[in-house]
mmCIF file of C-alpha atoms in Angstrom:
data_model
loop_
_atom_site.group_PDB
_atom_site.id
_atom_site.type_symbol
_atom_site.label_atom_id
_atom_site.label_comp_id
_atom_site.label_asym_id
_atom_site.label_seq_id
_atom_site.Cartn_x
_atom_site.Cartn_y
_atom_site.Cartn_z
ATOM 1 C CA MET A 1 0.000 0.000 0.000
ATOM 2 C CA ARG A 2 1.866 3.025 -1.329
ATOM 3 C CA LEU A 3 -0.600 5.859 -1.751
ATOM 4 C CA VAL A 4 -0.808 9.599 -2.316
ATOM 5 C CA PHE A 5 -3.889 11.395 -0.981
ATOM 6 C CA LEU A 6 -4.729 14.437 -3.101
ATOM 7 C CA GLY A 7 -7.344 17.082 -2.422
ATOM 8 C CA PRO A 8 -7.871 20.708 -1.486
ATOM 9 C CA PRO A 9 -7.849 21.992 2.099
ATOM 10 C CA GLY A 10 -11.014 20.841 3.841
ATOM 11 C CA ALA A 11 -11.595 17.792 1.619
ATOM 12 C CA GLY A 12 -11.051 15.420 4.544
ATOM 13 C CA LYS A 13 -8.011 13.593 3.207
ATOM 14 C CA GLY A 14 -6.178 13.799 6.553
ATOM 15 C CA THR A 15 -9.086 12.209 8.406
ATOM 16 C CA GLN A 16 -9.346 9.400 5.860
ATOM 17 C CA ALA A 17 -5.575 8.873 5.857
ATOM 18 C CA GLN A 18 -5.552 8.536 9.635
ATOM 19 C CA ARG A 19 -8.354 5.982 9.534
ATOM 20 C CA LEU A 20 -6.846 3.908 6.728
ATOM 21 C CA CYS A 21 -3.374 3.919 8.265
ATOM 22 C CA ALA A 22 -4.704 2.767 11.636
ATOM 23 C CA SER A 23 -6.504 -0.111 9.939
ATOM 24 C CA ALA A 24 -3.680 -1.135 7.606
ATOM 25 C CA GLY A 25 -0.815 -0.602 10.044
ATOM 26 C CA VAL A 26 1.132 1.745 7.785
ATOM 27 C CA PRO A 27 2.371 5.268 8.575
ATOM 28 C CA GLN A 28 0.632 8.488 7.586
ATOM 29 C CA VAL A 29 3.303 10.820 6.231
ATOM 30 C CA SER A 30 2.580 14.546 6.120
ATOM 31 C CA THR A 31 5.037 17.325 5.403
ATOM 32 C CA GLY A 32 3.743 19.376 8.336
ATOM 33 C CA ASP A 33 4.651 16.566 10.741
ATOM 34 C CA LEU A 34 8.029 16.136 9.049
ATOM 35 C CA PHE A 35 8.861 19.837 9.379
ATOM 36 C CA ARG A 36 8.005 19.832 13.081
ATOM 37 C CA ALA A 37 9.973 16.629 13.749
ATOM 38 C CA HIS A 38 13.114 17.771 11.935
ATOM 39 C CA VAL A 39 13.053 21.203 13.570
ATOM 40 C CA ALA A 40 12.499 19.671 17.038
ATOM 41 C CA LYS A 41 15.358 17.198 16.541
ATOM 42 C CA GLU A 42 17.602 19.957 15.126
ATOM 43 C CA THR A 43 18.562 17.897 12.089
ATOM 44 C CA ALA A 44 20.428 19.434 9.170
ATOM 45 C CA LEU A 45 17.226 19.381 7.107
ATOM 46 C CA GLY A 46 15.322 20.895 10.008
ATOM 47 C CA ALA A 47 17.799 23.743 10.314
ATOM 48 C CA GLU A 48 17.544 24.408 6.589
ATOM 49 C CA ALA A 49 13.732 24.384 6.679
ATOM 50 C CA LYS A 50 13.651 26.616 9.745
ATOM 51 C CA LYS A 51 15.577 29.359 7.930
ATOM 52 C CA PHE A 52 12.760 29.700 5.418
ATOM 53 C CA MET A 53 9.882 29.097 7.843
ATOM 54 C CA SER A 54 11.150 31.783 10.229
ATOM 55 C CA ARG A 55 11.009 34.308 7.380
ATOM 56 C CA GLY A 56 7.517 33.222 6.395
ATOM 57 C CA GLU A 57 8.814 31.782 3.125
ATOM 58 C CA LEU A 58 8.016 28.475 1.458
ATOM 59 C CA VAL A 59 10.498 25.690 2.137
ATOM 60 C CA PRO A 60 12.232 24.845 -1.181
ATOM 61 C CA ASP A 61 11.273 21.654 -2.996
ATOM 62 C CA SER A 62 14.773 20.260 -2.565
ATOM 63 C CA VAL A 63 14.447 20.333 1.236
ATOM 64 C CA VAL A 64 10.863 19.056 1.302
ATOM 65 C CA CYS A 65 11.618 16.200 -1.081
ATOM 66 C CA ASP A 66 14.740 15.204 0.885
ATOM 67 C CA MET A 67 12.658 15.079 4.079
ATOM 68 C CA VAL A 68 10.077 12.858 2.412
ATOM 69 C CA ALA A 69 12.695 10.584 0.873
ATOM 70 C CA THR A 70 14.413 10.186 4.250
ATOM 71 C CA ARG A 71 11.083 9.336 5.904
ATOM 72 C CA LEU A 72 10.077 6.775 3.268
ATOM 73 C CA ALA A 73 13.405 4.983 3.738
ATOM 74 C CA GLU A 74 12.598 4.255 7.398
ATOM 75 C CA PRO A 75 11.685 0.641 8.303
ATOM 76 C CA ASP A 76 8.042 1.301 9.168
ATOM 77 C CA CYS A 77 7.385 2.356 5.559
ATOM 78 C CA ALA A 78 8.449 -1.039 4.218
ATOM 79 C CA LYS A 79 4.843 -2.288 4.338
ATOM 80 C CA GLY A 80 3.590 0.890 2.706
ATOM 81 C CA PHE A 81 2.555 4.445 3.517
ATOM 82 C CA VAL A 82 -0.017 7.129 2.840
ATOM 83 C CA LEU A 83 1.378 10.500 1.759
ATOM 84 C CA ASP A 84 -1.035 13.133 3.050
ATOM 85 C CA GLY A 85 -0.587 16.534 1.389
ATOM 86 C CA PHE A 86 2.522 15.619 -0.583
ATOM 87 C CA PRO A 87 3.313 16.102 -3.396
ATOM 88 C CA ARG A 88 1.891 19.622 -3.810
ATOM 89 C CA THR A 89 3.288 20.333 -7.274
ATOM 90 C CA VAL A 90 4.167 18.382 -10.413
ATOM 91 C CA PRO A 91 7.938 18.857 -9.819
ATOM 92 C CA GLN A 92 7.499 17.357 -6.336
ATOM 93 C CA ALA A 93 5.581 14.434 -7.856
ATOM 94 C CA GLU A 94 8.394 13.858 -10.351
ATOM 95 C CA SER A 95 10.922 13.870 -7.492
ATOM 96 C CA LEU A 96 8.795 11.355 -5.593
ATOM 97 C CA ASP A 97 8.649 9.116 -8.672
ATOM 98 C CA ARG A 98 12.447 9.124 -8.876
ATOM 99 C CA THR A 99 12.787 8.308 -5.165
ATOM 100 C CA LEU A 100 10.361 5.401 -5.362
ATOM 101 C CA ALA A 101 11.843 4.109 -8.611
ATOM 102 C CA ALA A 102 15.300 4.024 -7.040
ATOM 103 C CA ALA A 103 13.890 1.969 -4.163
ATOM 104 C CA ARG A 104 11.882 -0.237 -6.580
ATOM 105 C CA THR A 105 8.714 0.600 -4.665
ATOM 106 C CA PRO A 106 6.525 2.455 -7.177
ATOM 107 C CA LEU A 107 3.429 4.354 -6.164
ATOM 108 C CA GLU A 108 0.302 2.196 -6.376
ATOM 109 C CA ARG A 109 -2.491 4.784 -6.329
ATOM 110 C CA CYS A 110 -3.304 8.486 -6.057
ATOM 111 C CA VAL A 111 -6.639 9.030 -4.327
ATOM 112 C CA GLU A 112 -8.236 12.390 -5.120
ATOM 113 C CA PHE A 113 -10.878 13.698 -2.702
ATOM 114 C CA VAL A 114 -13.286 15.899 -4.674
ATOM 115 C CA VAL A 115 -15.467 18.577 -3.010
ATOM 116 C CA ASP A 116 -16.996 21.701 -4.563
ATOM 117 C CA LYS A 117 -15.715 25.126 -3.527
ATOM 118 C CA ASP A 118 -18.795 26.259 -1.566
ATOM 119 C CA GLU A 119 -18.654 23.159 0.618
ATOM 120 C CA LEU A 120 -14.905 23.575 1.156
ATOM 121 C CA VAL A 121 -15.372 27.178 2.310
ATOM 122 C CA ARG A 122 -18.104 26.093 4.713
ATOM 123 C CA ARG A 123 -15.970 23.293 6.140
ATOM 124 C CA LEU A 124 -12.821 25.348 6.523
ATOM 125 C CA THR A 125 -14.493 28.283 8.240
ATOM 126 C CA ARG A 126 -16.098 25.869 10.727
ATOM 127 C CA ARG A 127 -12.849 24.027 11.468
ATOM 128 C CA GLN A 128 -10.854 24.204 14.698
ATOM 129 C CA THR A 129 -7.503 22.635 15.595
ATOM 130 C CA CYS A 130 -5.828 21.588 18.841
ATOM 131 C CA ARG A 131 -2.694 23.625 19.595
ATOM 132 C CA LYS A 132 -1.067 20.677 21.347
ATOM 133 C CA CYS A 133 -1.746 17.552 19.268
ATOM 134 C CA ALA A 134 -3.131 19.101 16.035
ATOM 135 C CA ALA A 135 -6.393 17.130 16.209
ATOM 136 C CA VAL A 136 -8.987 18.666 13.874
ATOM 137 C CA TYR A 137 -12.635 19.342 14.714
ATOM 138 C CA ASN A 138 -15.582 20.596 12.690
ATOM 139 C CA LEU A 139 -18.122 22.590 14.661
ATOM 140 C CA ASP A 140 -20.983 21.334 12.483
ATOM 141 C CA VAL A 141 -20.358 17.582 12.368
ATOM 142 C CA ALA A 142 -17.619 16.720 14.883
ATOM 143 C CA PRO A 143 -17.146 19.405 17.551
ATOM 144 C CA PRO A 144 -15.098 18.802 20.698
ATOM 145 C CA ALA A 145 -17.156 17.511 23.622
ATOM 146 C CA ARG A 146 -16.207 20.621 25.614
ATOM 147 C CA SER A 147 -16.014 23.896 23.743
ATOM 148 C CA GLY A 148 -12.400 24.946 23.228
ATOM 149 C CA VAL A 149 -10.921 21.764 24.759
ATOM 150 C CA CYS A 150 -9.420 18.873 22.797
ATOM 151 C CA ASP A 151 -11.057 15.489 23.422
ATOM 152 C CA LYS A 152 -7.752 13.671 22.879
ATOM 153 C CA CYS A 153 -5.209 15.603 24.934
ATOM 154 C CA GLY A 154 -7.025 18.408 26.738
ATOM 155 C CA GLY A 155 -5.180 21.065 24.749
ATOM 156 C CA GLU A 156 -6.671 24.341 23.592
ATOM 157 C CA VAL A 157 -8.824 24.132 20.459
ATOM 158 C CA TYR A 158 -8.658 27.262 18.303
ATOM 159 C CA VAL A 159 -9.227 28.607 14.793
ATOM 160 C CA ARG A 160 -5.993 28.626 12.801
ATOM 161 C CA ASP A 161 -5.177 31.744 10.819
ATOM 162 C CA ASP A 162 -5.349 29.597 7.669
ATOM 163 C CA ASP A 163 -8.977 28.729 8.438
ATOM 164 C CA ARG A 164 -10.223 32.280 8.868
ATOM 165 C CA PRO A 165 -12.635 33.447 6.134
ATOM 166 C CA GLU A 166 -10.247 36.068 4.813
ATOM 167 C CA THR A 167 -7.562 33.469 4.010
ATOM 168 C CA VAL A 168 -9.642 30.499 2.848
ATOM 169 C CA SER A 169 -10.221 31.820 -0.687
ATOM 170 C CA ARG A 170 -6.501 32.475 -1.109
ATOM 171 C CA ARG A 171 -5.644 28.925 -0.003
ATOM 172 C CA LEU A 172 -8.125 27.401 -2.430
ATOM 173 C CA ALA A 173 -6.876 29.563 -5.309
ATOM 174 C CA GLU A 174 -3.307 28.490 -4.553
ATOM 175 C CA TYR A 175 -4.391 24.850 -4.582
ATOM 176 C CA ASP A 176 -6.082 25.285 -7.964
ATOM 177 C CA ALA A 177 -2.966 26.895 -9.416
ATOM 178 C CA LYS A 178 -0.258 24.617 -8.007
ATOM 179 C CA THR A 179 -1.708 21.300 -6.837
ATOM 180 C CA ALA A 180 -4.829 20.583 -8.906
ATOM 181 C CA PRO A 181 -2.684 19.764 -11.999
ATOM 182 C CA LEU A 182 -1.557 16.623 -10.159
ATOM 183 C CA SER A 183 -4.943 15.103 -10.951
ATOM 184 C CA ALA A 184 -4.106 15.035 -14.664
ATOM 185 C CA TYR A 185 -0.528 13.957 -13.899
ATOM 186 C CA TYR A 186 -1.635 10.826 -12.046
ATOM 187 C CA ARG A 187 -4.533 10.143 -14.429
ATOM 188 C CA ALA A 188 -2.036 9.961 -17.279
ATOM 189 C CA LYS A 189 -0.126 7.325 -15.306
ATOM 190 C CA GLY A 190 -3.293 5.285 -14.734
ATOM 191 C CA LEU A 191 -3.041 5.737 -10.959
ATOM 192 C CA LEU A 192 -5.922 8.124 -10.206
ATOM 193 C CA LEU A 193 -8.900 7.135 -8.029
ATOM 194 C CA ARG A 194 -11.410 9.984 -7.608
ATOM 195 C CA LEU A 195 -13.872 9.997 -4.692
ATOM 196 C CA ASP A 196 -16.862 12.216 -3.931
ATOM 197 C CA ALA A 197 -15.650 13.575 -0.598
ATOM 198 C CA ALA A 198 -18.751 15.713 -0.034
ATOM 199 C CA GLN A 199 -20.443 12.582 1.319
ATOM 200 C CA PRO A 200 -20.460 11.635 5.027
ATOM 201 C CA PRO A 201 -17.013 10.445 6.168
ATOM 202 C CA ASP A 202 -18.097 6.828 6.697
ATOM 203 C CA ARG A 203 -19.423 6.667 3.136
ATOM 204 C CA VAL A 204 -16.221 8.192 1.753
ATOM 205 C CA TYR A 205 -14.173 5.619 3.663
ATOM 206 C CA ALA A 206 -16.317 2.750 2.355
ATOM 207 C CA GLU A 207 -15.813 3.960 -1.218
ATOM 208 C CA LEU A 208 -12.093 4.412 -0.575
ATOM 209 C CA LEU A 209 -11.751 0.775 0.534
ATOM 210 C CA ALA A 210 -13.830 -0.443 -2.396
ATOM 211 C CA GLY A 211 -11.726 1.557 -4.842
ATOM 212 C CA LEU A 212 -8.465 0.260 -3.416
ATOM 213 C CA ARG A 213 -9.704 -3.328 -3.587
ATOM 214 C CA ARG A 214 -10.267 -2.893 -7.308
ATOM 215 C CA THR A 215 -6.626 -1.995 -7.910
#
């Protein structure tokens, strides 16, 4: 099971990745987690990423791709992995292809979670995140049991700057410009599985499993 999960912010790919990984016993790999881990451990890649992050700049592809390649070479990825939110651009996808080809472990599927823009805006502006463990809540369908308190760790639940109405449209436009072309990239390779992610999460997960069984 070597998968890429593709979809705009708010499509629910992180939730589905977490569920699938727990069931299959493979790691969920996200660049956000990798950045935090490398910075916390003060690795060479972490120090390089921190220089850009501290200036509010994007971390270069070379650093991001090296982090991902290093992570995929770890023993727990031998059974497979789900890449959540990576690649974000076609050049990153090409770098990933080279990494996997060198290891003779080609990608098996790209799962695209499809949701229309109005629904994405609604979801994102109703989303809250735990400061401590990064658990995500939706105030409409899955709010924390106690307002402002994380069910998992007791940390503070808040609205990220990225999920405020004034920034949501910019995030979605950036996705359309930079990441959406990956759909055609993976379709051309015969790897694309598209899911209607506007459905309830349990239904999306059922269709995800059914789609993967057909591969």
